[in-house]
């Protein structure tokens, strides 16, 4: 004879067991702004009003040899300027119904504000990345969809050195896939894992040491090219970025929808400033 179950177990007590939602949320991973921190932003303070900043360029001229009993000859000087127009206006606009706001166990406004600002920072990086492949007269190094080689890296450095580009503030901007290509180059792997500070490439997901004098930055915002990416070696003054309005958050009550609205908006402009201060590196 089967004994009747008289205890209150998990299966027959389901009605008394509530579902508890954690106050910790899992944010979507959004790549940090990398490129916008590695280019020229010195002129942002010049654009409190208006929509365009014009930066004049100073051109060097070749010395002339002076001859005996001859008049001096003026050097021919043709100056130009670089214009940056703030024409990028991007936003994220959300509606949150009051019932949702009231019953949510987490602060939705706070969480959405953080993630929306990060999304706009990513968009700024993407607009900067779109200009990398036209640097150096659109003369690109490497081969798309093929692992970057040491010779490709040297070609990039040579392109900048040939044009007297300063070594200060040089940066490699590479995709995660190209970082993987660098890990296949033996001398960089050895150098990285012998770091006296104890850090390794695995811990930081990037090379600990500069490559040929330039720091290495892994970016997930580089322009996609045939399923791969346009990487680059740049010096800070290659691109000029002006963010006229950092991501601004506006919360308001929408009387028509009867809900909270959350707007995060940002204005910026970017342009090539010094063509020879960077070169596109094709890879993966």
PDB file of C-alpha atoms in Angstrom:
ATOM      1  CA  UNK A   1       0.000   0.000   0.000  1.00  0.00           C
ATOM      2  CA  UNK A   2       1.392   3.380  -1.041  1.00  0.00           C
ATOM      3  CA  UNK A   3       1.849   5.853   1.760  1.00  0.00           C
ATOM      4  CA  UNK A   4       0.042   9.145   1.200  1.00  0.00           C
ATOM      5  CA  UNK A   5       2.426  12.096   1.083  1.00  0.00           C
ATOM      6  CA  UNK A   6       1.421  14.462   3.844  1.00  0.00           C
ATOM      7  CA  UNK A   7       4.466  16.787   3.864  1.00  0.00           C
ATOM      8  CA  UNK A   8       4.532  20.175   2.153  1.00  0.00           C
ATOM      9  CA  UNK A   9       7.255  19.817  -0.469  1.00  0.00           C
ATOM     10  CA  UNK A  10       8.472  22.147  -3.242  1.00  0.00           C
ATOM     11  CA  UNK A  11       6.096  20.765  -5.856  1.00  0.00           C
ATOM     12  CA  UNK A  12       2.855  21.158  -3.948  1.00  0.00           C
ATOM     13  CA  UNK A  13       3.884  24.372  -2.203  1.00  0.00           C
ATOM     14  CA  UNK A  14       4.555  26.286  -5.414  1.00  0.00           C
ATOM     15  CA  UNK A  15       1.772  28.762  -4.700  1.00  0.00           C
ATOM     16  CA  UNK A  16       3.627  29.944  -1.601  1.00  0.00           C
ATOM     17  CA  UNK A  17       7.035  30.399  -3.263  1.00  0.00           C
ATOM     18  CA  UNK A  18       7.402  33.851  -4.865  1.00  0.00           C
ATOM     19  CA  UNK A  19       9.696  34.827  -7.708  1.00  0.00           C
ATOM     20  CA  UNK A  20      12.185  37.425  -6.476  1.00  0.00           C
ATOM     21  CA  UNK A  21      13.842  39.726  -8.998  1.00  0.00           C
ATOM     22  CA  UNK A  22      17.387  40.808  -8.278  1.00  0.00           C
ATOM     23  CA  UNK A  23      18.101  44.511  -7.862  1.00  0.00           C
ATOM     24  CA  UNK A  24      21.279  43.929  -9.877  1.00  0.00           C
ATOM     25  CA  UNK A  25      20.750  44.149 -13.614  1.00  0.00           C
ATOM     26  CA  UNK A  26      22.927  42.768 -16.390  1.00  0.00           C
ATOM     27  CA  UNK A  27      23.757  45.722 -18.599  1.00  0.00           C
ATOM     28  CA  UNK A  28      24.421  45.164 -22.262  1.00  0.00           C
ATOM     29  CA  UNK A  29      28.141  45.415 -22.855  1.00  0.00           C
ATOM     30  CA  UNK A  30      28.927  48.521 -24.896  1.00  0.00           C
ATOM     31  CA  UNK A  31      32.432  49.164 -26.086  1.00  0.00           C
ATOM     32  CA  UNK A  32      34.043  52.126 -24.403  1.00  0.00           C
ATOM     33  CA  UNK A  33      34.910  55.201 -26.416  1.00  0.00           C
ATOM     34  CA  UNK A  34      38.435  54.605 -27.676  1.00  0.00           C
ATOM     35  CA  UNK A  35      38.985  56.623 -30.844  1.00  0.00           C
ATOM     36  CA  UNK A  36      37.501  59.909 -29.610  1.00  0.00           C
ATOM     37  CA  UNK A  37      40.060  59.960 -26.791  1.00  0.00           C
ATOM     38  CA  UNK A  38      42.980  59.519 -29.195  1.00  0.00           C
ATOM     39  CA  UNK A  39      42.309  62.430 -31.596  1.00  0.00           C
ATOM     40  CA  UNK A  40      42.498  66.236 -31.450  1.00  0.00           C
ATOM     41  CA  UNK A  41      39.768  67.878 -29.327  1.00  0.00           C
ATOM     42  CA  UNK A  42      41.596  71.109 -28.449  1.00  0.00           C
ATOM     43  CA  UNK A  43      39.189  73.338 -30.370  1.00  0.00           C
ATOM     44  CA  UNK A  44      35.937  72.405 -28.627  1.00  0.00           C
ATOM     45  CA  UNK A  45      36.024  75.517 -26.454  1.00  0.00           C
ATOM     46  CA  UNK A  46      35.971  77.677 -29.609  1.00  0.00           C
ATOM     47  CA  UNK A  47      32.464  76.562 -30.529  1.00  0.00           C
ATOM     48  CA  UNK A  48      30.211  77.838 -27.780  1.00  0.00           C
ATOM     49  CA  UNK A  49      27.879  79.145 -30.488  1.00  0.00           C
ATOM     50  CA  UNK A  50      27.656  78.602 -34.228  1.00  0.00           C
ATOM     51  CA  UNK A  51      28.140  75.416 -36.174  1.00  0.00           C
ATOM     52  CA  UNK A  52      31.648  75.551 -37.692  1.00  0.00           C
ATOM     53  CA  UNK A  53      35.209  75.954 -36.448  1.00  0.00           C
ATOM     54  CA  UNK A  54      37.849  76.933 -39.010  1.00  0.00           C
ATOM     55  CA  UNK A  55      41.423  76.065 -38.059  1.00  0.00           C
ATOM     56  CA  UNK A  56      44.073  77.802 -40.178  1.00  0.00           C
ATOM     57  CA  UNK A  57      47.130  75.839 -41.211  1.00  0.00           C
ATOM     58  CA  UNK A  58      50.704  77.122 -41.180  1.00  0.00           C
ATOM     59  CA  UNK A  59      52.775  75.801 -44.078  1.00  0.00           C
ATOM     60  CA  UNK A  60      56.546  75.452 -43.984  1.00  0.00           C
ATOM     61  CA  UNK A  61      58.567  76.720 -46.953  1.00  0.00           C
ATOM     62  CA  UNK A  62      61.913  75.697 -48.379  1.00  0.00           C
ATOM     63  CA  UNK A  63      64.915  77.971 -47.687  1.00  0.00           C
ATOM     64  CA  UNK A  64      66.250  79.915 -50.687  1.00  0.00           C
ATOM     65  CA  UNK A  65      69.936  80.330 -51.405  1.00  0.00           C
ATOM     66  CA  UNK A  66      71.142  83.922 -51.483  1.00  0.00           C
ATOM     67  CA  UNK A  67      73.368  84.924 -54.377  1.00  0.00           C
ATOM     68  CA  UNK A  68      75.909  87.740 -54.504  1.00  0.00           C
ATOM     69  CA  UNK A  69      74.566  91.124 -55.637  1.00  0.00           C
ATOM     70  CA  UNK A  70      71.038  89.797 -56.208  1.00  0.00           C
ATOM     71  CA  UNK A  71      67.695  90.851 -54.838  1.00  0.00           C
ATOM     72  CA  UNK A  72      65.979  88.599 -52.325  1.00  0.00           C
ATOM     73  CA  UNK A  73      63.050  86.554 -53.577  1.00  0.00           C
ATOM     74  CA  UNK A  74      59.935  86.150 -51.500  1.00  0.00           C
ATOM     75  CA  UNK A  75      58.900  82.600 -50.742  1.00  0.00           C
ATOM     76  CA  UNK A  76      55.567  81.613 -52.234  1.00  0.00           C
ATOM     77  CA  UNK A  77      53.186  80.844 -49.398  1.00  0.00           C
ATOM     78  CA  UNK A  78      49.732  79.356 -49.887  1.00  0.00           C
ATOM     79  CA  UNK A  79      47.900  78.777 -46.636  1.00  0.00           C
ATOM     80  CA  UNK A  80      44.708  76.813 -46.103  1.00  0.00           C
ATOM     81  CA  UNK A  81      42.312  75.959 -43.304  1.00  0.00           C
ATOM     82  CA  UNK A  82      40.435  72.961 -41.971  1.00  0.00           C
ATOM     83  CA  UNK A  83      36.740  73.337 -41.212  1.00  0.00           C
ATOM     84  CA  UNK A  84      34.869  71.173 -38.745  1.00  0.00           C
ATOM     85  CA  UNK A  85      31.098  71.493 -38.918  1.00  0.00           C
ATOM     86  CA  UNK A  86      28.893  70.184 -36.136  1.00  0.00           C
ATOM     87  CA  UNK A  87      26.403  68.251 -38.235  1.00  0.00           C
ATOM     88  CA  UNK A  88      26.016  65.042 -36.262  1.00  0.00           C
ATOM     89  CA  UNK A  89      22.857  65.110 -34.104  1.00  0.00           C
ATOM     90  CA  UNK A  90      22.035  61.729 -32.573  1.00  0.00           C
ATOM     91  CA  UNK A  91      19.688  60.747 -29.771  1.00  0.00           C
ATOM     92  CA  UNK A  92      18.044  57.893 -27.885  1.00  0.00           C
ATOM     93  CA  UNK A  93      14.391  58.429 -26.899  1.00  0.00           C
ATOM     94  CA  UNK A  94      12.559  56.110 -24.518  1.00  0.00           C
ATOM     95  CA  UNK A  95       9.064  55.941 -23.079  1.00  0.00           C
ATOM     96  CA  UNK A  96       8.527  54.369 -19.663  1.00  0.00           C
ATOM     97  CA  UNK A  97       4.976  53.882 -18.443  1.00  0.00           C
ATOM     98  CA  UNK A  98       4.273  54.920 -14.843  1.00  0.00           C
ATOM     99  CA  UNK A  99       3.175  51.435 -13.795  1.00  0.00           C
ATOM    100  CA  UNK A 100       6.511  50.060 -14.946  1.00  0.00           C
ATOM    101  CA  UNK A 101       8.422  52.796 -13.142  1.00  0.00           C
ATOM    102  CA  UNK A 102       6.457  52.267  -9.942  1.00  0.00           C
ATOM    103  CA  UNK A 103       6.685  48.497  -9.852  1.00  0.00           C
ATOM    104  CA  UNK A 104      10.246  48.052 -11.086  1.00  0.00           C
ATOM    105  CA  UNK A 105      12.667  46.963  -8.392  1.00  0.00           C
ATOM    106  CA  UNK A 106      15.535  48.805 -10.096  1.00  0.00           C
ATOM    107  CA  UNK A 107      15.895  52.482 -10.971  1.00  0.00           C
ATOM    108  CA  UNK A 108      15.105  52.291 -14.679  1.00  0.00           C
ATOM    109  CA  UNK A 109      15.848  55.954 -15.303  1.00  0.00           C
ATOM    110  CA  UNK A 110      19.349  55.577 -13.908  1.00  0.00           C
ATOM    111  CA  UNK A 111      20.085  52.380 -15.815  1.00  0.00           C
ATOM    112  CA  UNK A 112      18.746  53.683 -19.129  1.00  0.00           C
ATOM    113  CA  UNK A 113      20.637  56.962 -18.740  1.00  0.00           C
ATOM    114  CA  UNK A 114      23.941  55.126 -18.358  1.00  0.00           C
ATOM    115  CA  UNK A 115      23.439  52.760 -21.250  1.00  0.00           C
ATOM    116  CA  UNK A 116      22.063  55.429 -23.613  1.00  0.00           C
ATOM    117  CA  UNK A 117      25.009  57.753 -22.953  1.00  0.00           C
ATOM    118  CA  UNK A 118      27.355  54.852 -23.673  1.00  0.00           C
ATOM    119  CA  UNK A 119      25.510  54.164 -26.930  1.00  0.00           C
ATOM    120  CA  UNK A 120      26.065  57.754 -28.052  1.00  0.00           C
ATOM    121  CA  UNK A 121      29.749  57.563 -27.114  1.00  0.00           C
ATOM    122  CA  UNK A 122      29.988  54.501 -29.341  1.00  0.00           C
ATOM    123  CA  UNK A 123      28.316  56.394 -32.196  1.00  0.00           C
ATOM    124  CA  UNK A 124      30.881  59.223 -31.876  1.00  0.00           C
ATOM    125  CA  UNK A 125      33.666  56.664 -32.196  1.00  0.00           C
ATOM    126  CA  UNK A 126      32.030  55.164 -35.274  1.00  0.00           C
ATOM    127  CA  UNK A 127      31.847  58.518 -37.081  1.00  0.00           C
ATOM    128  CA  UNK A 128      35.542  59.065 -36.336  1.00  0.00           C
ATOM    129  CA  UNK A 129      36.413  55.552 -37.524  1.00  0.00           C
ATOM    130  CA  UNK A 130      34.681  56.199 -40.856  1.00  0.00           C
ATOM    131  CA  UNK A 131      37.452  58.688 -41.749  1.00  0.00           C
ATOM    132  CA  UNK A 132      40.417  56.403 -41.118  1.00  0.00           C
ATOM    133  CA  UNK A 133      40.500  54.734 -44.531  1.00  0.00           C
ATOM    134  CA  UNK A 134      41.008  58.031 -46.400  1.00  0.00           C
ATOM    135  CA  UNK A 135      44.068  59.132 -44.417  1.00  0.00           C
ATOM    136  CA  UNK A 136      47.434  59.360 -46.182  1.00  0.00           C
ATOM    137  CA  UNK A 137      45.753  59.990 -49.512  1.00  0.00           C
ATOM    138  CA  UNK A 138      43.740  56.767 -49.151  1.00  0.00           C
ATOM    139  CA  UNK A 139      46.986  54.807 -49.430  1.00  0.00           C
ATOM    140  CA  UNK A 140      46.290  51.762 -47.291  1.00  0.00           C
ATOM    141  CA  UNK A 141      48.669  49.166 -45.894  1.00  0.00           C
ATOM    142  CA  UNK A 142      48.012  45.454 -45.471  1.00  0.00           C
ATOM    143  CA  UNK A 143      45.335  43.303 -47.093  1.00  0.00           C
ATOM    144  CA  UNK A 144      41.711  43.042 -46.082  1.00  0.00           C
ATOM    145  CA  UNK A 145      40.697  39.711 -44.506  1.00  0.00           C
ATOM    146  CA  UNK A 146      44.362  38.688 -44.146  1.00  0.00           C
ATOM    147  CA  UNK A 147      46.368  38.582 -40.908  1.00  0.00           C
ATOM    148  CA  UNK A 148      48.434  41.720 -40.349  1.00  0.00           C
ATOM    149  CA  UNK A 149      52.166  41.080 -40.646  1.00  0.00           C
ATOM    150  CA  UNK A 150      55.179  42.796 -39.132  1.00  0.00           C
ATOM    151  CA  UNK A 151      55.990  44.219 -42.572  1.00  0.00           C
ATOM    152  CA  UNK A 152      52.529  45.842 -42.683  1.00  0.00           C
ATOM    153  CA  UNK A 153      53.200  47.526 -39.346  1.00  0.00           C
ATOM    154  CA  UNK A 154      56.586  48.778 -40.504  1.00  0.00           C
ATOM    155  CA  UNK A 155      54.997  50.161 -43.683  1.00  0.00           C
ATOM    156  CA  UNK A 156      52.574  52.183 -41.541  1.00  0.00           C
ATOM    157  CA  UNK A 157      55.354  53.612 -39.391  1.00  0.00           C
ATOM    158  CA  UNK A 158      57.398  54.437 -42.489  1.00  0.00           C
ATOM    159  CA  UNK A 159      54.432  56.297 -44.009  1.00  0.00           C
ATOM    160  CA  UNK A 160      54.262  58.603 -40.992  1.00  0.00           C
ATOM    161  CA  UNK A 161      58.030  58.973 -40.610  1.00  0.00           C
ATOM    162  CA  UNK A 162      58.374  59.977 -44.268  1.00  0.00           C
ATOM    163  CA  UNK A 163      56.111  62.942 -43.587  1.00  0.00           C
ATOM    164  CA  UNK A 164      57.855  64.002 -40.344  1.00  0.00           C
ATOM    165  CA  UNK A 165      54.845  63.124 -38.203  1.00  0.00           C
ATOM    166  CA  UNK A 166      55.716  63.464 -34.486  1.00  0.00           C
ATOM    167  CA  UNK A 167      56.076  60.281 -32.454  1.00  0.00           C
ATOM    168  CA  UNK A 168      54.195  61.847 -29.563  1.00  0.00           C
ATOM    169  CA  UNK A 169      50.550  60.746 -29.307  1.00  0.00           C
ATOM    170  CA  UNK A 170      50.776  58.027 -31.928  1.00  0.00           C
ATOM    171  CA  UNK A 171      48.249  55.209 -31.517  1.00  0.00           C
ATOM    172  CA  UNK A 172      47.438  51.911 -33.145  1.00  0.00           C
ATOM    173  CA  UNK A 173      43.670  51.456 -33.429  1.00  0.00           C
ATOM    174  CA  UNK A 174      42.981  47.792 -34.081  1.00  0.00           C
ATOM    175  CA  UNK A 175      40.034  45.412 -34.051  1.00  0.00           C
ATOM    176  CA  UNK A 176      39.883  42.414 -31.690  1.00  0.00           C
ATOM    177  CA  UNK A 177      40.506  40.196 -34.718  1.00  0.00           C
ATOM    178  CA  UNK A 178      43.645  42.127 -35.658  1.00  0.00           C
ATOM    179  CA  UNK A 179      44.798  41.898 -32.054  1.00  0.00           C
ATOM    180  CA  UNK A 180      44.572  38.152 -32.588  1.00  0.00           C
ATOM    181  CA  UNK A 181      46.759  38.541 -35.671  1.00  0.00           C
ATOM    182  CA  UNK A 182      49.390  40.395 -33.629  1.00  0.00           C
ATOM    183  CA  UNK A 183      49.427  37.546 -31.125  1.00  0.00           C
ATOM    184  CA  UNK A 184      50.665  35.320 -33.948  1.00  0.00           C
ATOM    185  CA  UNK A 185      53.748  37.501 -34.464  1.00  0.00           C
ATOM    186  CA  UNK A 186      56.314  35.814 -32.264  1.00  0.00           C
ATOM    187  CA  UNK A 187      58.378  38.803 -31.152  1.00  0.00           C
ATOM    188  CA  UNK A 188      55.347  40.726 -29.891  1.00  0.00           C
ATOM    189  CA  UNK A 189      54.054  37.762 -27.897  1.00  0.00           C
ATOM    190  CA  UNK A 190      57.426  37.205 -26.237  1.00  0.00           C
ATOM    191  CA  UNK A 191      57.787  40.880 -25.399  1.00  0.00           C
ATOM    192  CA  UNK A 192      54.300  41.054 -23.981  1.00  0.00           C
ATOM    193  CA  UNK A 193      54.600  38.120 -21.630  1.00  0.00           C
ATOM    194  CA  UNK A 194      57.937  39.253 -20.225  1.00  0.00           C
ATOM    195  CA  UNK A 195      56.388  42.451 -18.893  1.00  0.00           C
ATOM    196  CA  UNK A 196      58.250  43.338 -15.649  1.00  0.00           C
ATOM    197  CA  UNK A 197      55.054  44.752 -14.113  1.00  0.00           C
ATOM    198  CA  UNK A 198      53.502  41.309 -14.103  1.00  0.00           C
ATOM    199  CA  UNK A 199      50.609  42.106 -16.434  1.00  0.00           C
ATOM    200  CA  UNK A 200      49.916  39.882 -19.402  1.00  0.00           C
ATOM    201  CA  UNK A 201      48.093  40.254 -22.687  1.00  0.00           C
ATOM    202  CA  UNK A 202      45.471  37.811 -21.463  1.00  0.00           C
ATOM    203  CA  UNK A 203      44.694  39.933 -18.422  1.00  0.00           C
ATOM    204  CA  UNK A 204      44.338  43.207 -20.305  1.00  0.00           C
ATOM    205  CA  UNK A 205      43.233  42.000 -23.748  1.00  0.00           C
ATOM    206  CA  UNK A 206      45.788  44.278 -25.327  1.00  0.00           C
ATOM    207  CA  UNK A 207      49.516  44.538 -25.787  1.00  0.00           C
ATOM    208  CA  UNK A 208      51.305  45.849 -22.724  1.00  0.00           C
ATOM    209  CA  UNK A 209      54.110  47.427 -24.696  1.00  0.00           C
ATOM    210  CA  UNK A 210      53.909  49.987 -27.524  1.00  0.00           C
ATOM    211  CA  UNK A 211      54.563  48.784 -31.059  1.00  0.00           C
ATOM    212  CA  UNK A 212      57.243  50.886 -32.729  1.00  0.00           C
ATOM    213  CA  UNK A 213      56.641  53.768 -30.339  1.00  0.00           C
ATOM    214  CA  UNK A 214      52.832  53.838 -30.531  1.00  0.00           C
ATOM    215  CA  UNK A 215      50.387  52.593 -27.905  1.00  0.00           C
ATOM    216  CA  UNK A 216      47.955  49.856 -28.933  1.00  0.00           C
ATOM    217  CA  UNK A 217      44.205  50.267 -28.454  1.00  0.00           C
ATOM    218  CA  UNK A 218      41.598  47.623 -29.253  1.00  0.00           C
ATOM    219  CA  UNK A 219      38.353  49.161 -30.542  1.00  0.00           C
ATOM    220  CA  UNK A 220      35.032  47.525 -31.370  1.00  0.00           C
ATOM    221  CA  UNK A 221      33.876  50.595 -33.285  1.00  0.00           C
ATOM    222  CA  UNK A 222      36.146  50.411 -36.323  1.00  0.00           C
ATOM    223  CA  UNK A 223      34.534  50.558 -39.752  1.00  0.00           C
ATOM    224  CA  UNK A 224      33.563  47.184 -41.182  1.00  0.00           C
ATOM    225  CA  UNK A 225      35.117  46.397 -44.558  1.00  0.00           C
ATOM    226  CA  UNK A 226      34.009  43.231 -46.375  1.00  0.00           C
ATOM    227  CA  UNK A 227      33.245  41.581 -43.054  1.00  0.00           C
ATOM    228  CA  UNK A 228      36.588  42.686 -41.602  1.00  0.00           C
ATOM    229  CA  UNK A 229      37.861  46.045 -40.291  1.00  0.00           C
ATOM    230  CA  UNK A 230      39.788  49.169 -41.235  1.00  0.00           C
ATOM    231  CA  UNK A 231      42.428  49.588 -38.534  1.00  0.00           C
ATOM    232  CA  UNK A 232      44.928  52.456 -38.438  1.00  0.00           C
ATOM    233  CA  UNK A 233      48.085  54.039 -37.107  1.00  0.00           C
ATOM    234  CA  UNK A 234      47.318  57.663 -36.265  1.00  0.00           C
ATOM    235  CA  UNK A 235      48.897  60.632 -34.582  1.00  0.00           C
ATOM    236  CA  UNK A 236      46.458  62.691 -32.491  1.00  0.00           C
ATOM    237  CA  UNK A 237      46.230  65.589 -34.966  1.00  0.00           C
ATOM    238  CA  UNK A 238      45.126  63.357 -37.855  1.00  0.00           C
ATOM    239  CA  UNK A 239      41.470  63.942 -36.994  1.00  0.00           C
ATOM    240  CA  UNK A 240      39.782  66.915 -35.365  1.00  0.00           C
ATOM    241  CA  UNK A 241      36.701  66.274 -33.206  1.00  0.00           C
ATOM    242  CA  UNK A 242      34.371  68.852 -31.706  1.00  0.00           C
ATOM    243  CA  UNK A 243      31.641  67.718 -29.326  1.00  0.00           C
ATOM    244  CA  UNK A 244      29.428  70.762 -28.946  1.00  0.00           C
ATOM    245  CA  UNK A 245      27.061  69.024 -26.553  1.00  0.00           C
ATOM    246  CA  UNK A 246      28.056  66.013 -24.507  1.00  0.00           C
ATOM    247  CA  UNK A 247      25.263  63.433 -24.069  1.00  0.00           C
ATOM    248  CA  UNK A 248      22.527  65.473 -22.383  1.00  0.00           C
ATOM    249  CA  UNK A 249      19.663  63.780 -20.552  1.00  0.00           C
ATOM    250  CA  UNK A 250      16.176  65.308 -20.476  1.00  0.00           C
ATOM    251  CA  UNK A 251      13.330  63.680 -18.557  1.00  0.00           C
ATOM    252  CA  UNK A 252       9.766  64.897 -19.102  1.00  0.00           C
ATOM    253  CA  UNK A 253       6.166  63.794 -18.593  1.00  0.00           C
ATOM    254  CA  UNK A 254       4.374  63.081 -21.873  1.00  0.00           C
ATOM    255  CA  UNK A 255       0.774  64.140 -21.219  1.00  0.00           C
ATOM    256  CA  UNK A 256      -0.472  62.623 -24.473  1.00  0.00           C
ATOM    257  CA  UNK A 257       0.961  59.174 -23.727  1.00  0.00           C
ATOM    258  CA  UNK A 258       0.652  59.476 -19.966  1.00  0.00           C
ATOM    259  CA  UNK A 259       4.202  58.271 -19.449  1.00  0.00           C
ATOM    260  CA  UNK A 260       7.725  59.389 -18.621  1.00  0.00           C
ATOM    261  CA  UNK A 261       9.929  60.196 -21.601  1.00  0.00           C
ATOM    262  CA  UNK A 262      13.715  60.007 -21.450  1.00  0.00           C
ATOM    263  CA  UNK A 263      15.778  61.768 -24.126  1.00  0.00           C
ATOM    264  CA  UNK A 264      19.561  61.515 -24.380  1.00  0.00           C
ATOM    265  CA  UNK A 265      21.053  63.654 -27.163  1.00  0.00           C
ATOM    266  CA  UNK A 266      24.503  64.692 -28.372  1.00  0.00           C
ATOM    267  CA  UNK A 267      25.911  67.047 -31.070  1.00  0.00           C
ATOM    268  CA  UNK A 268      29.352  66.727 -32.637  1.00  0.00           C
ATOM    269  CA  UNK A 269      31.414  67.135 -35.775  1.00  0.00           C
ATOM    270  CA  UNK A 270      34.621  65.490 -36.970  1.00  0.00           C
ATOM    271  CA  UNK A 271      36.909  65.999 -39.946  1.00  0.00           C
ATOM    272  CA  UNK A 272      40.316  65.041 -41.239  1.00  0.00           C
ATOM    273  CA  UNK A 273      42.814  67.663 -40.071  1.00  0.00           C
ATOM    274  CA  UNK A 274      46.232  66.364 -41.156  1.00  0.00           C
ATOM    275  CA  UNK A 275      46.065  63.807 -43.944  1.00  0.00           C
ATOM    276  CA  UNK A 276      49.626  62.549 -43.482  1.00  0.00           C
ATOM    277  CA  UNK A 277      49.279  62.029 -39.721  1.00  0.00           C
ATOM    278  CA  UNK A 278      47.638  58.660 -40.131  1.00  0.00           C
ATOM    279  CA  UNK A 279      47.382  55.638 -42.384  1.00  0.00           C
ATOM    280  CA  UNK A 280      44.763  52.915 -42.707  1.00  0.00           C
ATOM    281  CA  UNK A 281      45.840  49.362 -41.891  1.00  0.00           C
ATOM    282  CA  UNK A 282      43.725  46.676 -43.540  1.00  0.00           C
ATOM    283  CA  UNK A 283      43.383  43.369 -41.761  1.00  0.00           C
ATOM    284  CA  UNK A 284      40.736  41.328 -40.021  1.00  0.00           C
TER     285      UNK A 284
END
